GROMACS .gro file of C-alpha atoms in nm:
model
  447
    1MET     CA    1  -3.198   1.693  -0.757
    2ARG     CA    2  -3.017   1.935  -0.709
    3SER     CA    3  -2.788   1.756  -0.449
    4LEU     CA    4  -2.793   1.490  -0.760
    5LEU     CA    5  -2.625   1.693  -0.960
    6MET     CA    6  -2.382   1.827  -0.739
    7LYS     CA    7  -2.294   1.451  -0.682
    8ASN     CA    8  -2.272   1.394  -1.011
    9PRO     CA    9  -1.914   1.381  -1.147
   10VAL     CA   10  -1.886   1.585  -1.439
   11VAL     CA   11  -2.129   1.822  -1.294
   12ILE     CA   12  -1.815   1.840  -1.023
   13GLY     CA   13  -1.582   1.839  -1.282
   14ALA     CA   14  -1.704   2.138  -1.529
   15SER     CA   15  -1.716   2.354  -1.191
   16TRP     CA   16  -1.359   2.324  -1.133
   17ILE     CA   17  -1.301   2.387  -1.427
   18GLY     CA   18  -1.534   2.714  -1.454
   19ALA     CA   19  -1.371   2.827  -1.097
   20TYR     CA   20  -0.996   2.711  -1.286
   21LEU     CA   21  -1.045   2.968  -1.557
   22VAL     CA   22  -1.202   3.269  -1.362
   23ILE     CA   23  -0.889   3.280  -1.142
   24ILE     CA   24  -0.667   3.285  -1.357
   25LEU     CA   25  -0.895   3.517  -1.632
   26LEU     CA   26  -0.980   3.737  -1.310
   27PRO     CA   27  -0.604   3.908  -1.224
   28LEU     CA   28  -0.581   3.956  -1.608
   29LEU     CA   29  -0.965   4.144  -1.603
   30ILE     CA   30  -0.801   4.318  -1.277
   31LEU     CA   31  -0.558   4.458  -1.516
   32LEU     CA   32  -0.817   4.603  -1.778
   33LEU     CA   33  -0.972   4.865  -1.444
   34TYR     CA   34  -0.835   5.182  -1.532
   35PRO     CA   35  -0.645   5.117  -1.856
   36PRO     CA   36  -0.290   5.249  -1.991
   37THR     CA   37  -0.343   5.620  -2.157
   38PRO     CA   38  -0.439   5.706  -2.438
   39SER     CA   39  -0.103   5.715  -2.532
   40ASP     CA   40   0.078   5.494  -2.419
   41ILE     CA   41  -0.187   5.260  -2.578
   42ARG     CA   42  -0.011   4.975  -2.818
   43SER     CA   43  -0.036   4.777  -3.080
   44PHE     CA   44  -0.315   4.517  -3.138
   45TRP     CA   45  -0.124   4.244  -3.127
   46LEU     CA   46   0.081   4.376  -2.857
   47GLU     CA   47  -0.202   4.419  -2.644
   48PHE     CA   48  -0.244   4.022  -2.740
   49SER     CA   49   0.092   3.908  -2.673
   50ALA     CA   50   0.077   4.085  -2.288
   51ALA     CA   51  -0.248   3.923  -2.258
   52LEU     CA   52  -0.131   3.577  -2.287
   53GLY     CA   53   0.256   3.674  -2.063
   54PHE     CA   54   0.001   3.716  -1.827
   55ILE     CA   55  -0.250   3.459  -1.834
   56GLY     CA   56   0.037   3.203  -1.903
   57LEU     CA   57   0.227   3.368  -1.575
   58ALA     CA   58  -0.164   3.293  -1.364
   59MET     CA   59  -0.185   2.941  -1.491
   60MET     CA   60   0.149   2.873  -1.349
   61ALA     CA   61   0.129   2.992  -1.020
   62MET     CA   62  -0.183   2.756  -1.028
   63GLN     CA   63   0.051   2.498  -1.069
   64PHE     CA   64   0.113   2.539  -0.697
   65ALA     CA   65  -0.210   2.479  -0.556
   66LEU     CA   66  -0.253   2.158  -0.824
   67THR     CA   67   0.035   2.016  -0.666
   68ALA     CA   68   0.011   2.082  -0.313
   69ARG     CA   69  -0.246   1.801  -0.196
   70ILE     CA   70  -0.492   2.008  -0.084
   71ASN     CA   71  -0.781   1.785  -0.008
   72ARG     CA   72  -1.075   1.979  -0.098
   73ILE     CA   73  -0.952   2.036  -0.459
   74GLU     CA   74  -0.833   1.653  -0.469
   75ALA     CA   75  -1.170   1.554  -0.236
   76SER     CA   76  -1.349   1.602  -0.586
   77TYR     CA   77  -1.221   1.412  -0.899
   78GLY     CA   78  -0.826   1.297  -0.698
   79VAL     CA   79  -0.476   1.301  -0.737
   80ASP     CA   80  -0.395   1.126  -1.039
   81LEU     CA   81  -0.674   1.311  -1.287
   82ILE     CA   82  -0.518   1.631  -1.067
   83LEU     CA   83  -0.149   1.579  -1.182
   84GLN     CA   84  -0.339   1.528  -1.563
   85PHE     CA   85  -0.438   1.782  -1.595
   86HIS     CA   86  -0.119   1.988  -1.389
   87ARG     CA   87   0.049   1.870  -1.665
   88TYR     CA   88  -0.162   1.944  -1.940
   89THR     CA   89  -0.238   2.399  -1.851
   90SER     CA   90   0.156   2.353  -1.766
   91ILE     CA   91   0.208   2.295  -2.117
   92VAL     CA   92  -0.011   2.549  -2.295
   93ALA     CA   93   0.131   2.816  -2.019
   94PHE     CA   94   0.427   2.745  -2.202
   95PHE     CA   95   0.251   2.794  -2.502
   96PHE     CA   96   0.124   3.096  -2.427
   97ILE     CA   97   0.384   3.222  -2.225
   98LEU     CA   98   0.680   3.144  -2.542
   99THR     CA   99   0.400   3.312  -2.771
  100HIS     CA  100   0.420   3.631  -2.581
  101PRO     CA  101   0.774   3.727  -2.698
  102ILE     CA  102   0.743   3.548  -3.027
  103ILE     CA  103   0.484   3.799  -3.129
  104VAL     CA  104   0.677   4.112  -2.948
  105PHE     CA  105   0.951   3.973  -3.165
  106ILE     CA  106   0.757   4.000  -3.473
  107ASP     CA  107   0.551   4.328  -3.441
  108ASN     CA  108   0.843   4.569  -3.366
  109PRO     CA  109   1.183   4.384  -3.485
  110GLU     CA  110   1.381   4.595  -3.259
  111THR     CA  111   1.345   4.444  -2.979
  112LEU     CA  112   1.546   4.131  -3.080
  113GLN     CA  113   1.852   4.315  -2.902
  114LEU     CA  114   1.676   4.247  -2.577
  115LEU     CA  115   1.829   3.922  -2.600
  116ASN     CA  116   2.165   4.095  -2.571
  117PHE     CA  117   2.166   3.982  -2.234
  118ILE     CA  118   2.451   4.101  -2.120
  119GLN     CA  119   2.325   4.449  -2.220
  120ALA     CA  120   1.939   4.446  -2.195
  121PRO     CA  121   1.715   4.634  -1.929
  122TRP     CA  122   1.668   4.370  -1.605
  123ARG     CA  123   1.304   4.326  -1.677
  124ALA     CA  124   1.444   4.186  -2.015
  125ARG     CA  125   1.709   4.004  -1.842
  126ALA     CA  126   1.451   3.840  -1.600
  127ALA     CA  127   1.228   3.792  -1.879
  128VAL     CA  128   1.463   3.503  -2.042
  129ILE     CA  129   1.536   3.370  -1.743
  130ALA     CA  130   1.241   3.250  -1.640
  131THR     CA  131   1.187   3.189  -1.999
  132LEU     CA  132   1.475   2.947  -2.004
  133ALA     CA  133   1.359   2.826  -1.679
  134LEU     CA  134   1.028   2.732  -1.794
  135ILE     CA  135   1.146   2.530  -2.101
  136ALA     CA  136   1.401   2.367  -1.873
  137ILE     CA  137   1.105   2.278  -1.672
  138ILE     CA  138   0.852   2.140  -1.966
  139VAL     CA  139   1.185   1.934  -2.109
  140THR     CA  140   1.296   1.782  -1.788
  141SER     CA  141   0.934   1.649  -1.701
  142ILE     CA  142   0.792   1.531  -2.031
  143TRP     CA  143   1.151   1.327  -2.067
  144ARG     CA  144   1.260   1.266  -1.729
  145LYS     CA  145   1.312   0.877  -1.774
  146GLN     CA  146   1.473   0.943  -2.110
  147LEU     CA  147   1.737   1.183  -1.912
  148ASN     CA  148   1.780   0.941  -1.677
  149ILE     CA  149   1.649   1.190  -1.435
  150PRO     CA  150   1.636   1.026  -1.108
  151TYR     CA  151   1.298   1.106  -0.959
  152GLU     CA  152   1.383   1.322  -0.681
  153PRO     CA  153   1.671   1.563  -0.743
  154TRP     CA  154   1.393   1.614  -1.058
  155ARG     CA  155   1.128   1.679  -0.811
  156ILE     CA  156   1.370   1.924  -0.594
  157ALA     CA  157   1.479   2.138  -0.893
  158HIS     CA  158   1.098   2.097  -1.069
  159GLY     CA  159   1.013   2.326  -0.749
  160ILE     CA  160   1.300   2.543  -0.746
  161LEU     CA  161   1.255   2.557  -1.137
  162ALA     CA  162   0.895   2.705  -1.050
  163VAL     CA  163   1.004   2.982  -0.844
  164ILE     CA  164   1.263   3.123  -1.101
  165ILE     CA  165   0.983   3.099  -1.344
  166VAL     CA  166   0.690   3.275  -1.156
  167GLY     CA  167   0.893   3.465  -0.949
  168PHE     CA  168   1.198   3.651  -1.255
  169GLY     CA  169   0.820   3.644  -1.500
  170LEU     CA  170   0.649   3.849  -1.167
  171GLY     CA  171   0.968   4.085  -1.248
  172HIS     CA  172   0.953   4.087  -1.569
  173ALA     CA  173   0.581   4.229  -1.516
  174LEU     CA  174   0.641   4.495  -1.259
  175GLY     CA  175   0.969   4.570  -1.461
  176VAL     CA  176   0.773   4.662  -1.793
  177GLY     CA  177   0.496   4.863  -1.588
  178ASN     CA  178   0.288   4.883  -1.878
  179TYR     CA  179  -0.053   4.674  -1.690
  180LEU     CA  180   0.121   4.696  -1.307
  181GLY     CA  181   0.192   5.054  -1.316
  182LEU     CA  182  -0.032   5.132  -1.002
  183PHE     CA  183   0.050   5.039  -0.677
  184TRP     CA  184  -0.236   4.792  -0.568
  185LYS     CA  185  -0.227   4.615  -0.927
  186ALA     CA  186   0.117   4.566  -0.827
  187VAL     CA  187   0.000   4.433  -0.454
  188ILE     CA  188  -0.194   4.186  -0.617
  189TRP     CA  189   0.002   4.010  -0.882
  190THR     CA  190   0.277   4.056  -0.572
  191GLY     CA  191   0.025   3.924  -0.321
  192ILE     CA  192  -0.040   3.572  -0.605
  193ALA     CA  193   0.321   3.556  -0.650
  194VAL     CA  194   0.352   3.501  -0.226
  195ALA     CA  195   0.116   3.233  -0.247
  196ALA     CA  196   0.214   3.003  -0.490
  197LEU     CA  197   0.547   3.062  -0.261
  198TRP     CA  198   0.339   2.990   0.084
  199LEU     CA  199   0.211   2.702  -0.177
  200LEU     CA  200   0.541   2.521  -0.212
  201ILE     CA  201   0.636   2.581   0.161
  202TYR     CA  202   0.331   2.428   0.282
  203VAL     CA  203   0.411   2.124   0.056
  204ARG     CA  204   0.765   2.059   0.099
  205LEU     CA  205   0.836   2.205   0.468
  206VAL     CA  206   0.467   2.221   0.655
  207LYS     CA  207   0.332   1.885   0.575
  208PRO     CA  208   0.640   1.675   0.632
  209TYR     CA  209   0.672   1.867   0.973
  210PHE     CA  210   0.270   1.717   1.114
  211MET     CA  211   0.402   1.386   1.002
  212GLN     CA  212   0.744   1.384   1.124
  213LYS     CA  213   0.478   1.442   1.458
  214LYS     CA  214   0.314   1.106   1.340
  215PRO     CA  215   0.531   0.828   1.267
  216TYR     CA  216   0.479   0.458   1.216
  217LEU     CA  217   0.699   0.143   1.223
  218VAL     CA  218   0.727  -0.118   1.015
  219GLU     CA  219   0.569  -0.427   1.174
  220ALA     CA  220   0.685  -0.711   0.867
  221ALA     CA  221   0.714  -0.756   0.489
  222ILE     CA  222   0.499  -1.029   0.423
  223PRO     CA  223   0.543  -1.225   0.035
  224GLN     CA  224   0.271  -1.216  -0.169
  225ARG     CA  225   0.261  -1.399  -0.462
  226GLY     CA  226   0.289  -1.224  -0.815
  227ASN     CA  227   0.590  -1.050  -0.688
  228VAL     CA  228   0.414  -0.849  -0.470
  229TRP     CA  229   0.452  -0.816  -0.097
  230ASN     CA  230   0.204  -0.626   0.177
  231LEU     CA  231   0.417  -0.392   0.383
  232VAL     CA  232   0.272  -0.383   0.719
  233LEU     CA  233   0.225  -0.061   0.968
  234ARG     CA  234   0.175   0.012   1.292
  235PRO     CA  235   0.123   0.402   1.391
  236ARG     CA  236   0.341   0.492   1.693
  237GLY     CA  237   0.238   0.741   1.941
  238HIS     CA  238  -0.123   0.818   1.786
  239GLU     CA  239  -0.395   0.631   1.640
  240GLY     CA  240  -0.298   0.615   1.299
  241ILE     CA  241  -0.435   0.725   0.950
  242ARG     CA  242  -0.824   0.709   0.891
  243PHE     CA  243  -0.892   0.610   0.529
  244GLN     CA  244  -1.158   0.483   0.287
  245PRO     CA  245  -1.129   0.103   0.118
  246GLY     CA  246  -0.961   0.228  -0.251
  247GLN     CA  247  -0.794   0.503  -0.115
  248PHE     CA  248  -0.364   0.552  -0.153
  249ALA     CA  249  -0.098   0.775   0.027
  250TRP     CA  250   0.237   0.879  -0.057
  251LEU     CA  251   0.475   0.657   0.185
  252THR     CA  252   0.815   0.726   0.305
  253LEU     CA  253   1.083   0.538   0.485
  254GLU     CA  254   1.386   0.505   0.704
  255ILE     CA  255   1.477   0.826   0.603
  256SER     CA  256   1.332   1.199   0.698
  257PRO     CA  257   0.975   1.366   0.528
  258PHE     CA  258   1.184   1.632   0.467
  259ARG     CA  259   1.397   1.471   0.253
  260MET     CA  260   1.137   1.394  -0.018
  261ARG     CA  261   1.160   1.066  -0.166
  262GLU     CA  262   0.785   0.920  -0.161
  263HIS     CA  263   0.631   0.725  -0.303
  264PRO     CA  264   0.246   0.597  -0.375
  265PHE     CA  265   0.109   0.311  -0.309
  266SER     CA  266  -0.287   0.193  -0.229
  267PHE     CA  267  -0.426   0.053   0.147
  268ALA     CA  268  -0.404  -0.308   0.090
  269SER     CA  269  -0.627  -0.353   0.457
  270SER     CA  270  -0.941  -0.316   0.564
  271ALA     CA  271  -1.023   0.059   0.592
  272GLU     CA  272  -1.193  -0.055   0.940
  273HIS     CA  273  -0.887  -0.080   1.103
  274CYS     CA  274  -0.623   0.230   1.146
  275ASP     CA  275  -0.431   0.050   1.403
  276ARG     CA  276  -0.305  -0.167   1.118
  277ILE     CA  277  -0.212  -0.067   0.772
  278GLU     CA  278  -0.131  -0.248   0.497
  279PHE     CA  279   0.032  -0.116   0.184
  280GLY     CA  280   0.062  -0.402  -0.158
  281ILE     CA  281   0.332  -0.324  -0.330
  282LYS     CA  282   0.507  -0.536  -0.612
  283ALA     CA  283   0.872  -0.546  -0.670
  284LEU     CA  284   0.883  -0.354  -1.010
  285GLY     CA  285   1.156  -0.017  -1.006
  286ASP     CA  286   1.460   0.040  -0.746
  287PHE     CA  287   1.222   0.171  -0.421
  288THR     CA  288   1.007  -0.149  -0.428
  289LYS     CA  289   1.273  -0.397  -0.496
  290THR     CA  290   1.325  -0.325  -0.104
  291ILE     CA  291   1.115  -0.317   0.012
  292LYS     CA  292   1.161  -0.705   0.062
  293ASP     CA  293   1.449  -0.585   0.289
  294VAL     CA  294   1.302  -0.397   0.540
  295LYS     CA  295   1.377  -0.490   0.878
  296PRO     CA  296   1.056  -0.471   1.099
  297GLY     CA  297   1.120  -0.142   1.343
  298THR     CA  298   1.173   0.053   1.068
  299LYS     CA  299   1.000   0.398   1.041
  300ALA     CA  300   0.806   0.511   0.785
  301PHE     CA  301   0.601   0.832   0.762
  302LEU     CA  302   0.237   0.861   0.571
  303ASP     CA  303   0.074   1.158   0.420
  304GLY     CA  304  -0.278   1.109   0.289
  305PRO     CA  305  -0.506   0.921   0.259
  306TYR     CA  306  -0.567   1.117  -0.086
  307GLY     CA  307  -0.802   0.874  -0.398
  308VAL     CA  308  -1.170   0.893  -0.459
  309PHE     CA  309  -1.166   0.538  -0.613
  310THR     CA  310  -1.373   0.434  -0.325
  311THR     CA  311  -1.709   0.226  -0.263
  312ASP     CA  312  -1.766   0.510   0.028
  313ARG     CA  313  -1.867   0.677  -0.216
  314TYR     CA  314  -2.146   0.490  -0.372
  315GLU     CA  315  -2.371   0.367  -0.101
  316ASN     CA  316  -2.682   0.338  -0.286
  317THR     CA  317  -2.567   0.112  -0.563
  318ALA     CA  318  -2.724  -0.174  -0.540
  319GLY     CA  319  -2.354  -0.389  -0.618
  320PHE     CA  320  -1.991  -0.341  -0.725
  321VAL     CA  321  -1.783  -0.493  -1.025
  322PHE     CA  322  -1.391  -0.498  -1.041
  323ILE     CA  323  -1.208  -0.549  -1.300
  324ALA     CA  324  -0.795  -0.563  -1.214
  325GLY     CA  325  -0.495  -0.668  -1.395
  326GLY     CA  326  -0.236  -0.777  -1.228
  327ILE     CA  327  -0.099  -0.570  -0.944
  328GLY     CA  328  -0.424  -0.338  -0.979
  329ILE     CA  329  -0.617  -0.575  -0.751
  330THR     CA  330  -0.464  -0.390  -0.402
  331PRO     CA  331  -0.724  -0.133  -0.384
  332MET     CA  332  -0.975  -0.353  -0.491
  333MET     CA  333  -0.865  -0.570  -0.189
  334SER     CA  334  -0.906  -0.291   0.071
  335MET     CA  335  -1.260  -0.226  -0.051
  336LEU     CA  336  -1.314  -0.591  -0.031
  337LEU     CA  337  -1.193  -0.671   0.296
  338THR     CA  338  -1.331  -0.366   0.419
  339LEU     CA  339  -1.736  -0.482   0.320
  340ALA     CA  340  -1.672  -0.799   0.454
  341GLU     CA  341  -1.616  -0.645   0.826
  342ARG     CA  342  -1.960  -0.463   0.781
  343GLN     CA  343  -2.119  -0.759   0.647
  344ASP     CA  344  -2.227  -0.664   0.329
  345GLU     CA  345  -2.474  -0.758   0.134
  346ARG     CA  346  -2.454  -0.637  -0.223
  347PRO     CA  347  -2.345  -0.874  -0.566
  348LEU     CA  348  -1.998  -0.831  -0.621
  349LEU     CA  349  -1.858  -0.897  -0.926
  350LEU     CA  350  -1.437  -0.945  -0.917
  351ILE     CA  351  -1.282  -0.982  -1.279
  352TYR     CA  352  -0.938  -1.056  -1.244
  353ALA     CA  353  -0.670  -1.028  -1.502
  354ASN     CA  354  -0.359  -1.215  -1.452
  355LYS     CA  355  -0.014  -1.391  -1.602
  356THR     CA  356  -0.016  -1.669  -1.481
  357TRP     CA  357  -0.239  -1.880  -1.213
  358GLU     CA  358   0.040  -1.818  -0.958
  359ASP     CA  359   0.043  -1.514  -1.068
  360ILE     CA  360  -0.306  -1.428  -0.871
  361THR     CA  361  -0.161  -1.238  -0.634
  362TYR     CA  362  -0.409  -1.221  -0.306
  363ARG     CA  363  -0.525  -1.516  -0.453
  364GLU     CA  364  -0.580  -1.728  -0.144
  365GLU     CA  365  -0.734  -1.425   0.088
  366ILE     CA  366  -1.001  -1.351  -0.216
  367GLU     CA  367  -1.128  -1.731  -0.214
  368ALA     CA  368  -1.181  -1.707   0.145
  369LEU     CA  369  -1.401  -1.419   0.101
  370LYS     CA  370  -1.624  -1.602  -0.125
  371ASP     CA  371  -1.790  -1.742   0.273
  372LYS     CA  372  -1.848  -1.357   0.375
  373LEU     CA  373  -1.935  -1.180   0.100
  374ASP     CA  374  -2.191  -1.232  -0.210
  375LEU     CA  375  -1.850  -1.230  -0.389
  376THR     CA  376  -1.843  -1.357  -0.781
  377VAL     CA  377  -1.476  -1.405  -0.861
  378ILE     CA  378  -1.328  -1.459  -1.285
  379HIS     CA  379  -1.005  -1.502  -1.343
  380VAL     CA  380  -0.863  -1.432  -1.655
  381LEU     CA  381  -0.520  -1.540  -1.793
  382ARG     CA  382  -0.278  -1.472  -2.021
  383GLU     CA  383  -0.099  -1.790  -2.050
  384PRO     CA  384  -0.361  -2.018  -1.886
  385PRO     CA  385  -0.261  -2.439  -1.717
  386GLU     CA  386  -0.350  -2.688  -1.964
  387ASP     CA  387  -0.574  -2.810  -1.760
  388TRP     CA  388  -0.760  -2.454  -1.736
  389SER     CA  389  -1.170  -2.416  -1.787
  390GLY     CA  390  -1.169  -2.087  -1.726
  391GLU     CA  391  -1.170  -1.756  -1.869
  392SER     CA  392  -0.806  -1.660  -2.102
  393GLY     CA  393  -0.716  -1.419  -2.329
  394TYR     CA  394  -0.823  -1.111  -2.272
  395VAL     CA  395  -1.041  -0.858  -2.076
  396ASP     CA  396  -1.235  -0.749  -2.363
  397GLN     CA  397  -1.672  -0.656  -2.486
  398GLY     CA  398  -1.719  -0.989  -2.530
  399LEU     CA  399  -1.650  -1.160  -2.197
  400LEU     CA  400  -1.762  -0.848  -2.002
  401LYS     CA  401  -2.086  -0.873  -2.171
  402ARG     CA  402  -2.080  -1.274  -2.023
  403TYR     CA  403  -2.056  -1.144  -1.666
  404ILE     CA  404  -2.192  -0.801  -1.591
  405PRO     CA  405  -2.493  -0.762  -1.507
  406LYS     CA  406  -2.829  -0.782  -1.791
  407ARG     CA  407  -2.908  -0.435  -1.696
  408PRO     CA  408  -2.524  -0.242  -1.606
  409ALA     CA  409  -2.646   0.120  -1.504
  410THR     CA  410  -2.746  -0.029  -1.221
  411ARG     CA  411  -2.418  -0.109  -1.061
  412ASN     CA  412  -2.051   0.113  -1.035
  413TYR     CA  413  -1.739  -0.007  -1.182
  414PHE     CA  414  -1.404  -0.006  -1.083
  415ILE     CA  415  -1.042  -0.038  -1.286
  416CYS     CA  416  -0.739  -0.032  -1.185
  417ALA     CA  417  -0.522  -0.228  -1.412
  418VAL     CA  418  -0.239  -0.088  -1.690
  419PRO     CA  419  -0.334   0.210  -1.889
  420LYS     CA  420  -0.413   0.028  -2.164
  421MET     CA  421  -0.544  -0.242  -2.004
  422MET     CA  422  -0.812   0.003  -1.821
  423ASP     CA  423  -0.848   0.178  -2.224
  424GLN     CA  424  -1.004  -0.127  -2.345
  425VAL     CA  425  -1.193  -0.189  -2.093
  426GLU     CA  426  -1.348   0.194  -2.044
  427LYS     CA  427  -1.403   0.185  -2.385
  428ALA     CA  428  -1.599  -0.141  -2.381
  429LEU     CA  429  -1.816  -0.060  -2.095
  430HIS     CA  430  -1.925   0.258  -2.237
  431GLU     CA  431  -2.090   0.026  -2.537
  432LEU     CA  432  -2.219  -0.200  -2.291
  433GLU     CA  433  -2.415   0.078  -2.196
  434VAL     CA  434  -2.250   0.156  -1.842
  435PRO     CA  435  -2.325   0.489  -1.787
  436VAL     CA  436  -2.007   0.727  -1.794
  437THR     CA  437  -2.060   0.821  -1.434
  438ASN     CA  438  -2.085   0.454  -1.317
  439ILE     CA  439  -1.739   0.369  -1.373
  440HIS     CA  440  -1.419   0.517  -1.240
  441MET     CA  441  -1.041   0.438  -1.232
  442GLU     CA  442  -0.719   0.393  -1.048
  443HIS     CA  443  -0.443   0.528  -1.248
  444TYR     CA  444  -0.076   0.302  -1.131
  445ASN     CA  445   0.187   0.682  -1.265
  446LEU     CA  446   0.139   0.963  -1.016
  447VAL     CA  447   0.553   1.018  -1.055
   0.00000   0.00000   0.00000
């Protein structure tokens, strides 16, 4: 029973959230040891604002850990959910830190003169710089596309602004000294900032260094239906990356991995072969549209594998249901190919939605897999041909009810499509009494 609970994603999620709360609150609780003397005690609102400031600063330091792609953390819930958590907690930290000076100004209006940057003491200047950097990082992150900021420059600026926020925020706290007056307290909080800086150095310098030691060469860019290209890579001078079917990696092409121009793509090949790796890439953006022009012999680097969207985590299930839309078939293709090579005998259902018959990526390959697997394929077309006798329209509750097993809890369900389709399918599966622990989703947008 205990082992089953530890594998339950709800239990795992609650455990990680509990650990996160402990980590961000523990430094504040440490500050309460040997509190300021009675003569230094201020009003409740000033103490409350200080607590918000310290919690916000601890949360900002934790953002470095959330974005460091630490395997132990990522292996529980996947990079996509961790990055979503990172975005939400950044906004919460933003409001905590912004509320801190607002309360101070309301409680003691004379402190408004600290906004005079030229005449204010250095500790106040540090607070202003950290706050402005925080506003900049939030604005450019939420509205990056509307502001037409390219991803690579934004990512560099994002890291610089994050260092400024934590560094100058800590400087402000040390300068005020009300709670960090004792040397050992200052050392603990400085250690938190140093750890955050080390994680940034690890992501930007250490990890790219090891990636550079294990290069890949492009073997081919194979055209597929649906304006998709399979980019084929072979390892050079090493055995290659070992991954689980359905996982993904961050790909850097042609340039040094230190340049941070990397893009996440799902593996489209069998996990049984690490000496020949394929990624399914749809030509949608500036980078993906260039994949067809990549020449054989081009150097590539991989950071991965990442992701928990894989059949390998559910060996005891009676079978699988795959629900894909468009290029969302890529990770599922890796799962199907791997299951075929392993001669898996469990029943499999693939519901695959596309616009037209000609848009169905890997159409012939999927058809061929029927001879190797107990696989049922249901194509759903939004614009079917006149002689079409299959399913048309959208993957809704009625369609799912027609095809999923009568005992839906006996299967694990994998969904990968555009967000709107995933939300609709997830809701429909819940209404069909599929347990939440049996539904697994992969999100496209990680940048």
